[in-house]
Amino acid sequence: MKRLSIVSCSCALLIAALPVLASDQDVIQYREAIMNTLNEQSAALGQMASGVVPDDSLVTDMNILALTASTALKAFQAKVPGGKAKPDVWANWADFSKRMNEFAQMTAAGAKVAKEQGKDAALVQLINYADACKGCHDMYRQNAKGED
Amino acid sequence: MKRLSIVSCSCALLIAALPVLASDQDVIQYREAIMNTLNEQSAALGQMASGVVPDDSLVTDMNILALTASTALKAFQAKVPGGKAKPDVWANWADFSKRMNEFAQMTAAGAKVAKEQGKDAALVQLINYADACKGCHDMYRQNAKGED
């Protein structure tokens, strides 16, 4: 099995020099990986904020969230509706990209605050994150499974 | 709906000052959030490595993976079997923690190489990551759904 994983990676290496021709499915999978990362890190931060798990990694997780947020808009730049993204993402691109850029700035600033000022200050930032996430999801994310 | 998210966060704030008493379910959910982050970022990196999506965020994603890896061992320190983790994680803690620490070191070094030397060098690092992931998952992760 070890060999298999190396072989599959080596094949990846061989085709990596080719021009990028992203299929629609690739584009959707990639942006879902980015948004799922935000979702998982938000869940971890939510648990730390509510005190149900230790908060040792709070600053690191806020950095992870900020770094991921910095890549998120680019993941939507190819105009490929599908997955959970509503077509409104591209119909209202100016608003969507403004929100995404603001979220990247907010989370970068929040991670800095958490590092410099500690947990209480970080929690205030996290409330702002949750509000920004919710506002954007309400506008631009399908809720096929009744999720928020 | 906005108000709801703020209220739930405010409640989180109120209980955040209490001592941490992680329930087993909280512990499992937290470590799954961390491991899912690694999984999502690995998927994104795999897509970039194989050239099916643009690689603009390659270095950032390698940093995200490295930061997440730096928090992963701590997520397993509470000895709570469940989720996909085999009991062997705690039965063979010396080996498990050695592998996790090595993975954190490997991904930190890999992110540095990617930043300094570019994509071709990064791809060599990613092969090593895949091998390390696979080796540890084969030993310590349940495959209830037939996943690797």
PDB file of C-alpha atoms in Angstrom:
ATOM      1  CA  MET A   1       0.000   0.000   0.000  1.00  0.00           C
ATOM      2  CA  LYS A   2       2.937   2.274   0.686  1.00  0.00           C
ATOM      3  CA  ARG A   3       4.128   1.718  -2.849  1.00  0.00           C
ATOM      4  CA  LEU A   4       0.701   2.574  -4.225  1.00  0.00           C
ATOM      5  CA  SER A   5       0.638   5.964  -2.570  1.00  0.00           C
ATOM      6  CA  ILE A   6       4.108   6.754  -3.878  1.00  0.00           C
ATOM      7  CA  VAL A   7       3.143   5.646  -7.377  1.00  0.00           C
ATOM      8  CA  SER A   8       0.026   7.768  -7.395  1.00  0.00           C
ATOM      9  CA  CYS A   9       2.013  10.756  -6.196  1.00  0.00           C
ATOM     10  CA  SER A  10       4.706  10.134  -8.800  1.00  0.00           C
ATOM     11  CA  CYS A  11       2.044  10.146 -11.493  1.00  0.00           C
ATOM     12  CA  ALA A  12       0.829  13.427 -10.093  1.00  0.00           C
ATOM     13  CA  LEU A  13       4.359  14.742 -10.422  1.00  0.00           C
ATOM     14  CA  LEU A  14       4.574  13.670 -14.046  1.00  0.00           C
ATOM     15  CA  ILE A  15       1.460  15.531 -15.068  1.00  0.00           C
ATOM     16  CA  ALA A  16       2.147  18.532 -12.889  1.00  0.00           C
ATOM     17  CA  ALA A  17       4.170  20.175 -15.642  1.00  0.00           C
ATOM     18  CA  LEU A  18       1.185  20.234 -17.998  1.00  0.00           C
ATOM     19  CA  PRO A  19      -0.933  23.411 -18.302  1.00  0.00           C
ATOM     20  CA  VAL A  20      -3.752  23.562 -15.786  1.00  0.00           C
ATOM     21  CA  LEU A  21      -7.071  22.618 -17.359  1.00  0.00           C
ATOM     22  CA  ALA A  22      -9.394  22.448 -14.391  1.00  0.00           C
ATOM     23  CA  SER A  23     -12.560  20.477 -15.028  1.00  0.00           C
ATOM     24  CA  ASP A  24     -15.754  21.745 -13.409  1.00  0.00           C
ATOM     25  CA  GLN A  25     -15.630  18.889 -10.932  1.00  0.00           C
ATOM     26  CA  ASP A  26     -12.035  19.711  -9.982  1.00  0.00           C
ATOM     27  CA  VAL A  27     -12.947  23.358  -9.406  1.00  0.00           C
ATOM     28  CA  ILE A  28     -15.876  22.399  -7.184  1.00  0.00           C
ATOM     29  CA  GLN A  29     -13.855  19.831  -5.210  1.00  0.00           C
ATOM     30  CA  TYR A  30     -11.079  22.327  -4.623  1.00  0.00           C
ATOM     31  CA  ARG A  31     -13.311  25.091  -3.327  1.00  0.00           C
ATOM     32  CA  GLU A  32     -15.160  22.573  -1.147  1.00  0.00           C
ATOM     33  CA  ALA A  33     -11.819  21.522   0.365  1.00  0.00           C
ATOM     34  CA  ILE A  34     -11.123  25.159   1.220  1.00  0.00           C
ATOM     35  CA  MET A  35     -14.594  25.837   2.639  1.00  0.00           C
ATOM     36  CA  ASN A  36     -14.561  22.541   4.559  1.00  0.00           C
ATOM     37  CA  THR A  37     -11.244  23.586   6.108  1.00  0.00           C
ATOM     38  CA  LEU A  38     -12.873  26.822   7.286  1.00  0.00           C
ATOM     39  CA  ASN A  39     -15.781  24.786   8.624  1.00  0.00           C
ATOM     40  CA  GLU A  40     -13.611  22.310  10.533  1.00  0.00           C
ATOM     41  CA  GLN A  41     -11.447  25.034  12.040  1.00  0.00           C
ATOM     42  CA  SER A  42     -14.536  27.025  13.000  1.00  0.00           C
ATOM     43  CA  ALA A  43     -15.866  23.939  14.765  1.00  0.00           C
ATOM     44  CA  ALA A  44     -12.588  23.509  16.652  1.00  0.00           C
ATOM     45  CA  LEU A  45     -12.546  27.206  17.609  1.00  0.00           C
ATOM     46  CA  GLY A  46     -16.170  27.029  18.697  1.00  0.00           C
ATOM     47  CA  GLN A  47     -15.335  24.150  21.023  1.00  0.00           C
ATOM     48  CA  MET A  48     -12.408  26.062  22.501  1.00  0.00           C
ATOM     49  CA  ALA A  49     -14.464  29.233  22.847  1.00  0.00           C
ATOM     50  CA  SER A  50     -17.225  27.411  24.688  1.00  0.00           C
ATOM     51  CA  GLY A  51     -14.706  25.772  26.990  1.00  0.00           C
ATOM     52  CA  VAL A  52     -15.520  22.144  26.198  1.00  0.00           C
ATOM     53  CA  VAL A  53     -11.962  21.360  25.079  1.00  0.00           C
ATOM     54  CA  PRO A  54      -8.639  22.924  26.125  1.00  0.00           C
ATOM     55  CA  ASP A  55      -7.714  26.124  24.274  1.00  0.00           C
ATOM     56  CA  ASP A  56      -3.982  25.466  23.908  1.00  0.00           C
ATOM     57  CA  SER A  57      -4.229  25.703  20.121  1.00  0.00           C
ATOM     58  CA  LEU A  58      -6.491  28.755  19.971  1.00  0.00           C
ATOM     59  CA  VAL A  59      -3.971  31.111  18.373  1.00  0.00           C
ATOM     60  CA  THR A  60      -2.722  28.452  15.958  1.00  0.00           C
ATOM     61  CA  ASP A  61      -6.265  27.599  14.890  1.00  0.00           C
ATOM     62  CA  MET A  62      -7.052  31.276  14.386  1.00  0.00           C
ATOM     63  CA  ASN A  63      -3.972  31.503  12.189  1.00  0.00           C
ATOM     64  CA  ILE A  64      -5.090  28.455  10.214  1.00  0.00           C
ATOM     65  CA  LEU A  65      -8.506  30.036   9.717  1.00  0.00           C
ATOM     66  CA  ALA A  66      -6.935  33.309   8.592  1.00  0.00           C
ATOM     67  CA  LEU A  67      -4.579  31.619   6.136  1.00  0.00           C
ATOM     68  CA  THR A  68      -7.430  29.570   4.699  1.00  0.00           C
ATOM     69  CA  ALA A  69      -9.631  32.666   4.426  1.00  0.00           C
ATOM     70  CA  SER A  70      -6.837  34.341   2.461  1.00  0.00           C
ATOM     71  CA  THR A  71      -7.143  31.629  -0.200  1.00  0.00           C
ATOM     72  CA  ALA A  72     -10.926  31.339  -0.284  1.00  0.00           C
ATOM     73  CA  LEU A  73     -11.899  34.015  -2.806  1.00  0.00           C
ATOM     74  CA  LYS A  74      -9.488  32.618  -5.379  1.00  0.00           C
ATOM     75  CA  ALA A  75     -11.224  29.239  -5.067  1.00  0.00           C
ATOM     76  CA  PHE A  76     -14.418  30.854  -6.388  1.00  0.00           C
ATOM     77  CA  GLN A  77     -12.881  32.861  -9.212  1.00  0.00           C
ATOM     78  CA  ALA A  78     -13.597  30.221 -11.830  1.00  0.00           C
ATOM     79  CA  LYS A  79     -17.289  30.724 -12.536  1.00  0.00           C
ATOM     80  CA  VAL A  80     -18.452  27.166 -12.036  1.00  0.00           C
ATOM     81  CA  PRO A  81     -21.787  26.895 -10.219  1.00  0.00           C
ATOM     82  CA  GLY A  82     -22.302  23.637  -8.339  1.00  0.00           C
ATOM     83  CA  GLY A  83     -21.753  22.048  -4.962  1.00  0.00           C
ATOM     84  CA  LYS A  84     -23.242  24.255  -2.271  1.00  0.00           C
ATOM     85  CA  ALA A  85     -22.493  27.544  -4.031  1.00  0.00           C
ATOM     86  CA  LYS A  86     -25.548  29.443  -5.248  1.00  0.00           C
ATOM     87  CA  PRO A  87     -25.286  31.018  -8.724  1.00  0.00           C
ATOM     88  CA  ASP A  88     -25.650  34.337  -6.851  1.00  0.00           C
ATOM     89  CA  VAL A  89     -21.943  34.053  -6.009  1.00  0.00           C
ATOM     90  CA  TRP A  90     -21.143  35.011  -9.573  1.00  0.00           C
ATOM     91  CA  ALA A  91     -24.257  37.098 -10.254  1.00  0.00           C
ATOM     92  CA  ASN A  92     -23.336  39.317  -7.265  1.00  0.00           C
ATOM     93  CA  TRP A  93     -19.572  38.950  -7.576  1.00  0.00           C
ATOM     94  CA  ALA A  94     -18.807  42.479  -6.337  1.00  0.00           C
ATOM     95  CA  ASP A  95     -20.666  41.849  -3.079  1.00  0.00           C
ATOM     96  CA  PHE A  96     -19.416  38.272  -2.668  1.00  0.00           C
ATOM     97  CA  SER A  97     -15.785  39.205  -3.231  1.00  0.00           C
ATOM     98  CA  LYS A  98     -16.094  42.204  -0.892  1.00  0.00           C
ATOM     99  CA  ARG A  99     -17.408  39.907   1.838  1.00  0.00           C
ATOM    100  CA  MET A 100     -14.689  37.343   1.245  1.00  0.00           C
ATOM    101  CA  ASN A 101     -11.943  39.979   1.270  1.00  0.00           C
ATOM    102  CA  GLU A 102     -13.351  41.488   4.459  1.00  0.00           C
ATOM    103  CA  PHE A 103     -13.452  38.035   6.041  1.00  0.00           C
ATOM    104  CA  ALA A 104      -9.799  37.467   5.131  1.00  0.00           C
ATOM    105  CA  GLN A 105      -8.864  40.836   6.663  1.00  0.00           C
ATOM    106  CA  MET A 106     -10.997  40.229   9.745  1.00  0.00           C
ATOM    107  CA  THR A 107      -9.486  36.825  10.442  1.00  0.00           C
ATOM    108  CA  ALA A 108      -5.924  38.046   9.877  1.00  0.00           C
ATOM    109  CA  ALA A 109      -6.540  40.874  12.343  1.00  0.00           C
ATOM    110  CA  GLY A 110      -8.289  38.492  14.731  1.00  0.00           C
ATOM    111  CA  ALA A 111      -5.372  36.072  14.790  1.00  0.00           C
ATOM    112  CA  LYS A 112      -3.047  38.979  15.608  1.00  0.00           C
ATOM    113  CA  VAL A 113      -5.323  40.136  18.421  1.00  0.00           C
ATOM    114  CA  ALA A 114      -5.504  36.601  19.820  1.00  0.00           C
ATOM    115  CA  LYS A 115      -1.725  36.323  19.832  1.00  0.00           C
ATOM    116  CA  GLU A 116      -1.144  39.724  21.409  1.00  0.00           C
ATOM    117  CA  GLN A 117      -4.076  40.061  23.799  1.00  0.00           C
ATOM    118  CA  GLY A 118      -5.100  36.526  24.770  1.00  0.00           C
ATOM    119  CA  LYS A 119      -8.277  34.540  24.939  1.00  0.00           C
ATOM    120  CA  ASP A 120     -10.843  37.084  26.123  1.00  0.00           C
ATOM    121  CA  ALA A 121      -9.993  39.413  23.270  1.00  0.00           C
ATOM    122  CA  ALA A 122      -9.954  36.473  20.872  1.00  0.00           C
ATOM    123  CA  LEU A 123     -13.499  35.523  21.822  1.00  0.00           C
ATOM    124  CA  VAL A 124     -14.789  38.926  20.761  1.00  0.00           C
ATOM    125  CA  GLN A 125     -13.164  38.349  17.389  1.00  0.00           C
ATOM    126  CA  LEU A 126     -14.800  34.946  17.084  1.00  0.00           C
ATOM    127  CA  ILE A 127     -18.254  36.466  17.529  1.00  0.00           C
ATOM    128  CA  ASN A 128     -17.510  38.733  14.572  1.00  0.00           C
ATOM    129  CA  TYR A 129     -16.329  35.749  12.518  1.00  0.00           C
ATOM    130  CA  ALA A 130     -19.528  33.823  13.234  1.00  0.00           C
ATOM    131  CA  ASP A 131     -21.630  36.763  12.151  1.00  0.00           C
ATOM    132  CA  ALA A 132     -19.667  37.207   8.923  1.00  0.00           C
ATOM    133  CA  CYS A 133     -19.873  33.481   8.109  1.00  0.00           C
ATOM    134  CA  LYS A 134     -23.600  33.409   8.742  1.00  0.00           C
ATOM    135  CA  GLY A 135     -24.297  36.541   6.703  1.00  0.00           C
ATOM    136  CA  CYS A 136     -22.440  35.194   3.680  1.00  0.00           C
ATOM    137  CA  HIS A 137     -23.841  31.653   3.956  1.00  0.00           C
ATOM    138  CA  ASP A 138     -27.395  33.007   4.135  1.00  0.00           C
ATOM    139  CA  MET A 139     -26.814  34.820   0.854  1.00  0.00           C
ATOM    140  CA  TYR A 140     -24.591  32.476  -1.088  1.00  0.00           C
ATOM    141  CA  ARG A 141     -24.728  28.890   0.212  1.00  0.00           C
ATOM    142  CA  GLN A 142     -27.281  26.250  -0.675  1.00  0.00           C
ATOM    143  CA  ASN A 143     -28.775  24.550   2.346  1.00  0.00           C
ATOM    144  CA  ALA A 144     -29.900  21.314   0.744  1.00  0.00           C
ATOM    145  CA  LYS A 145     -29.559  19.397   3.987  1.00  0.00           C
ATOM    146  CA  GLY A 146     -31.169  22.069   6.103  1.00  0.00           C
ATOM    147  CA  GLU A 147     -27.786  23.195   7.406  1.00  0.00           C
ATOM    148  CA  ASP A 148     -26.984  26.793   8.260  1.00  0.00           C
TER     149      ASP A 148
ATOM    150  CA  MET B   1     -30.795  34.492  12.111  1.00  0.00           C
ATOM    151  CA  LYS B   2     -27.965  36.911  12.684  1.00  0.00           C
ATOM    152  CA  ARG B   3     -29.169  37.436  16.203  1.00  0.00           C
ATOM    153  CA  LEU B   4     -29.223  33.686  16.826  1.00  0.00           C
ATOM    154  CA  SER B   5     -25.566  33.282  15.940  1.00  0.00           C
ATOM    155  CA  ILE B   6     -24.580  36.168  18.172  1.00  0.00           C
ATOM    156  CA  VAL B   7     -26.621  34.787  21.040  1.00  0.00           C
ATOM    157  CA  SER B   8     -25.085  31.364  20.746  1.00  0.00           C
ATOM    158  CA  CYS B   9     -21.617  32.905  20.670  1.00  0.00           C
ATOM    159  CA  SER B  10     -22.415  35.074  23.667  1.00  0.00           C
ATOM    160  CA  CYS B  11     -23.467  31.975  25.585  1.00  0.00           C
ATOM    161  CA  ALA B  12     -20.173  30.416  24.601  1.00  0.00           C
ATOM    162  CA  LEU B  13     -18.441  33.461  26.023  1.00  0.00           C
ATOM    163  CA  LEU B  14     -20.308  33.174  29.303  1.00  0.00           C
ATOM    164  CA  ILE B  15     -19.250  29.597  29.912  1.00  0.00           C
ATOM    165  CA  ALA B  16     -15.744  30.062  28.591  1.00  0.00           C
ATOM    166  CA  ALA B  17     -14.501  31.121  31.988  1.00  0.00           C
ATOM    167  CA  LEU B  18     -15.473  27.774  33.549  1.00  0.00           C
ATOM    168  CA  PRO B  19     -12.846  25.048  33.985  1.00  0.00           C
ATOM    169  CA  VAL B  20     -12.543  22.803  30.952  1.00  0.00           C
ATOM    170  CA  LEU B  21     -14.378  19.514  31.475  1.00  0.00           C
ATOM    171  CA  ALA B  22     -14.234  17.895  28.093  1.00  0.00           C
ATOM    172  CA  SER B  23     -16.805  15.161  27.571  1.00  0.00           C
ATOM    173  CA  ASP B  24     -15.743  12.152  25.520  1.00  0.00           C
ATOM    174  CA  GLN B  25     -17.874  13.367  22.633  1.00  0.00           C
ATOM    175  CA  ASP B  26     -16.262  16.820  22.733  1.00  0.00           C
ATOM    176  CA  VAL B  27     -12.795  15.265  22.677  1.00  0.00           C
ATOM    177  CA  ILE B  28     -13.678  13.083  19.685  1.00  0.00           C
ATOM    178  CA  GLN B  29     -15.335  15.954  17.789  1.00  0.00           C
ATOM    179  CA  TYR B  30     -12.341  18.195  18.359  1.00  0.00           C
ATOM    180  CA  ARG B  31      -9.758  15.705  17.124  1.00  0.00           C
ATOM    181  CA  GLU B  32     -11.974  14.903  14.134  1.00  0.00           C
ATOM    182  CA  ALA B  33     -12.062  18.621  13.276  1.00  0.00           C
ATOM    183  CA  ILE B  34      -8.256  18.659  13.330  1.00  0.00           C
ATOM    184  CA  MET B  35      -7.862  15.472  11.298  1.00  0.00           C
ATOM    185  CA  ASN B  36     -10.556  16.580   8.834  1.00  0.00           C
ATOM    186  CA  THR B  37      -8.634  19.825   8.338  1.00  0.00           C
ATOM    187  CA  LEU B  38      -5.533  17.797   7.463  1.00  0.00           C
ATOM    188  CA  ASN B  39      -7.657  15.711   5.114  1.00  0.00           C
ATOM    189  CA  GLU B  40      -9.209  18.697   3.332  1.00  0.00           C
ATOM    190  CA  GLN B  41      -5.885  20.468   2.928  1.00  0.00           C
ATOM    191  CA  SER B  42      -4.272  17.265   1.672  1.00  0.00           C
ATOM    192  CA  ALA B  43      -7.029  17.006  -0.922  1.00  0.00           C
ATOM    193  CA  ALA B  44      -6.438  20.600  -2.032  1.00  0.00           C
ATOM    194  CA  LEU B  45      -2.672  20.019  -2.220  1.00  0.00           C
ATOM    195  CA  GLY B  46      -3.193  16.791  -4.150  1.00  0.00           C
ATOM    196  CA  GLN B  47      -5.266  18.667  -6.717  1.00  0.00           C
ATOM    197  CA  MET B  48      -2.592  21.335  -7.069  1.00  0.00           C
ATOM    198  CA  ALA B  49       0.174  18.754  -7.272  1.00  0.00           C
ATOM    199  CA  SER B  50      -1.590  16.869 -10.038  1.00  0.00           C
ATOM    200  CA  GLY B  51      -2.184  20.084 -11.957  1.00  0.00           C
ATOM    201  CA  VAL B  52      -5.974  19.936 -12.080  1.00  0.00           C
ATOM    202  CA  VAL B  53      -6.392  23.297 -10.316  1.00  0.00           C
ATOM    203  CA  PRO B  54      -4.096  26.346 -10.238  1.00  0.00           C
ATOM    204  CA  ASP B  55      -1.322  26.170  -7.653  1.00  0.00           C
ATOM    205  CA  ASP B  56      -1.401  29.821  -6.536  1.00  0.00           C
ATOM    206  CA  SER B  57      -2.109  28.804  -2.949  1.00  0.00           C
ATOM    207  CA  LEU B  58       0.381  25.940  -2.755  1.00  0.00           C
ATOM    208  CA  VAL B  59       2.691  27.538  -0.176  1.00  0.00           C
ATOM    209  CA  THR B  60      -0.210  28.836   1.905  1.00  0.00           C
ATOM    210  CA  ASP B  61      -1.871  25.425   1.921  1.00  0.00           C
ATOM    211  CA  MET B  62       1.395  23.773   2.921  1.00  0.00           C
ATOM    212  CA  ASN B  63       1.607  26.267   5.803  1.00  0.00           C
ATOM    213  CA  ILE B  64      -1.961  25.462   6.831  1.00  0.00           C
ATOM    214  CA  LEU B  65      -1.147  21.755   6.798  1.00  0.00           C
ATOM    215  CA  ALA B  66       1.997  22.332   8.867  1.00  0.00           C
ATOM    216  CA  LEU B  67       0.187  24.476  11.439  1.00  0.00           C
ATOM    217  CA  THR B  68      -2.586  21.913  11.737  1.00  0.00           C
ATOM    218  CA  ALA B  69      -0.067  19.084  12.081  1.00  0.00           C
ATOM    219  CA  SER B  70       1.562  21.022  14.927  1.00  0.00           C
ATOM    220  CA  THR B  71      -1.722  20.805  16.863  1.00  0.00           C
ATOM    221  CA  ALA B  72      -2.661  17.220  15.998  1.00  0.00           C
ATOM    222  CA  LEU B  73      -0.858  15.221  18.690  1.00  0.00           C
ATOM    223  CA  LYS B  74      -2.407  17.353  21.429  1.00  0.00           C
ATOM    224  CA  ALA B  75      -5.846  16.466  20.075  1.00  0.00           C
ATOM    225  CA  PHE B  76      -5.153  12.806  20.898  1.00  0.00           C
ATOM    226  CA  GLN B  77      -3.628  13.314  24.345  1.00  0.00           C
ATOM    227  CA  ALA B  78      -6.904  12.699  26.148  1.00  0.00           C
ATOM    228  CA  LYS B  79      -7.214   8.923  26.058  1.00  0.00           C
ATOM    229  CA  VAL B  80     -10.693   8.669  24.620  1.00  0.00           C
ATOM    230  CA  PRO B  81     -11.089   5.873  22.066  1.00  0.00           C
ATOM    231  CA  GLY B  82     -13.836   6.456  19.521  1.00  0.00           C
ATOM    232  CA  GLY B  83     -14.472   7.975  16.123  1.00  0.00           C
ATOM    233  CA  LYS B  84     -11.989   6.580  13.634  1.00  0.00           C
ATOM    234  CA  ALA B  85      -9.127   6.268  16.114  1.00  0.00           C
ATOM    235  CA  LYS B  86      -8.126   2.688  16.933  1.00  0.00           C
ATOM    236  CA  PRO B  87      -7.380   1.938  20.605  1.00  0.00           C
ATOM    237  CA  ASP B  88      -3.829   1.217  19.372  1.00  0.00           C
ATOM    238  CA  VAL B  89      -3.269   5.001  19.387  1.00  0.00           C
ATOM    239  CA  TRP B  90      -3.055   4.859  23.171  1.00  0.00           C
ATOM    240  CA  ALA B  91      -1.749   1.291  23.480  1.00  0.00           C
ATOM    241  CA  ASN B  92       1.226   2.276  21.270  1.00  0.00           C
ATOM    242  CA  TRP B  93       1.437   5.902  22.378  1.00  0.00           C
ATOM    243  CA  ALA B  94       5.237   6.106  22.062  1.00  0.00           C
ATOM    244  CA  ASP B  95       5.081   5.074  18.409  1.00  0.00           C
ATOM    245  CA  PHE B  96       1.982   7.140  17.630  1.00  0.00           C
ATOM    246  CA  SER B  97       3.355  10.296  19.183  1.00  0.00           C
ATOM    247  CA  LYS B  98       6.716   9.792  17.461  1.00  0.00           C
ATOM    248  CA  ARG B  99       4.945   9.554  14.100  1.00  0.00           C
ATOM    249  CA  MET B 100       2.813  12.627  14.802  1.00  0.00           C
ATOM    250  CA  ASN B 101       5.797  14.679  15.943  1.00  0.00           C
ATOM    251  CA  GLU B 102       7.757  13.620  12.874  1.00  0.00           C
ATOM    252  CA  PHE B 103       4.813  14.570  10.674  1.00  0.00           C
ATOM    253  CA  ALA B 104       4.668  18.017  12.280  1.00  0.00           C
ATOM    254  CA  GLN B 105       8.414  18.475  11.717  1.00  0.00           C
ATOM    255  CA  MET B 106       8.205  17.165   8.147  1.00  0.00           C
ATOM    256  CA  THR B 107       5.362  19.482   7.179  1.00  0.00           C
ATOM    257  CA  ALA B 108       7.007  22.515   8.798  1.00  0.00           C
ATOM    258  CA  ALA B 109      10.195  21.790   6.850  1.00  0.00           C
ATOM    259  CA  GLY B 110       8.180  21.092   3.698  1.00  0.00           C
ATOM    260  CA  ALA B 111       6.363  24.427   3.869  1.00  0.00           C
ATOM    261  CA  LYS B 112       9.731  26.171   4.194  1.00  0.00           C
ATOM    262  CA  VAL B 113      11.127  24.298   1.197  1.00  0.00           C
ATOM    263  CA  ALA B 114       8.035  25.148  -0.855  1.00  0.00           C
ATOM    264  CA  LYS B 115       8.406  28.826  -0.035  1.00  0.00           C
ATOM    265  CA  GLU B 116      12.128  28.950  -0.744  1.00  0.00           C
ATOM    266  CA  GLN B 117      12.508  26.531  -3.645  1.00  0.00           C
ATOM    267  CA  GLY B 118       9.211  26.510  -5.504  1.00  0.00           C
ATOM    268  CA  LYS B 119       6.794  23.931  -6.786  1.00  0.00           C
ATOM    269  CA  ASP B 120       9.075  21.158  -8.039  1.00  0.00           C
ATOM    270  CA  ALA B 121      10.775  20.922  -4.658  1.00  0.00           C
ATOM    271  CA  ALA B 122       7.396  21.118  -2.925  1.00  0.00           C
ATOM    272  CA  LEU B 123       6.124  18.124  -4.855  1.00  0.00           C
ATOM    273  CA  VAL B 124       8.919  15.943  -3.497  1.00  0.00           C
ATOM    274  CA  GLN B 125       7.848  16.974   0.003  1.00  0.00           C
ATOM    275  CA  LEU B 126       4.236  16.084  -0.757  1.00  0.00           C
ATOM    276  CA  ILE B 127       5.229  12.532  -1.704  1.00  0.00           C
ATOM    277  CA  ASN B 128       6.817  12.178   1.720  1.00  0.00           C
ATOM    278  CA  TYR B 129       3.684  13.575   3.381  1.00  0.00           C
ATOM    279  CA  ALA B 130       1.458  11.073   1.588  1.00  0.00           C
ATOM    280  CA  ASP B 131       3.671   8.202   2.681  1.00  0.00           C
ATOM    281  CA  ALA B 132       3.658   9.372   6.312  1.00  0.00           C
ATOM    282  CA  CYS B 133      -0.145   9.818   6.321  1.00  0.00           C
ATOM    283  CA  LYS B 134      -0.701   6.400   4.814  1.00  0.00           C
ATOM    284  CA  GLY B 135       1.702   4.651   7.196  1.00  0.00           C
ATOM    285  CA  CYS B 136       0.023   6.132  10.256  1.00  0.00           C
ATOM    286  CA  HIS B 137      -3.540   5.624   8.990  1.00  0.00           C
ATOM    287  CA  ASP B 138      -2.810   1.955   8.239  1.00  0.00           C
ATOM    288  CA  MET B 139      -1.740   1.485  11.837  1.00  0.00           C
ATOM    289  CA  TYR B 140      -4.071   3.745  13.772  1.00  0.00           C
ATOM    290  CA  ARG B 141      -7.210   4.649  11.809  1.00  0.00           C
ATOM    291  CA  GLN B 142     -10.385   2.606  11.555  1.00  0.00           C
ATOM    292  CA  ASN B 143     -11.573   2.119   8.010  1.00  0.00           C
ATOM    293  CA  ALA B 144     -15.229   1.450   8.677  1.00  0.00           C
ATOM    294  CA  LYS B 145     -16.284   2.842   5.315  1.00  0.00           C
ATOM    295  CA  GLY B 146     -13.513   1.141   3.385  1.00  0.00           C
ATOM    296  CA  GLU B 147     -11.548   4.384   3.199  1.00  0.00           C
ATOM    297  CA  ASP B 148      -7.777   4.571   3.266  1.00  0.00           C
TER     298      ASP B 148
END
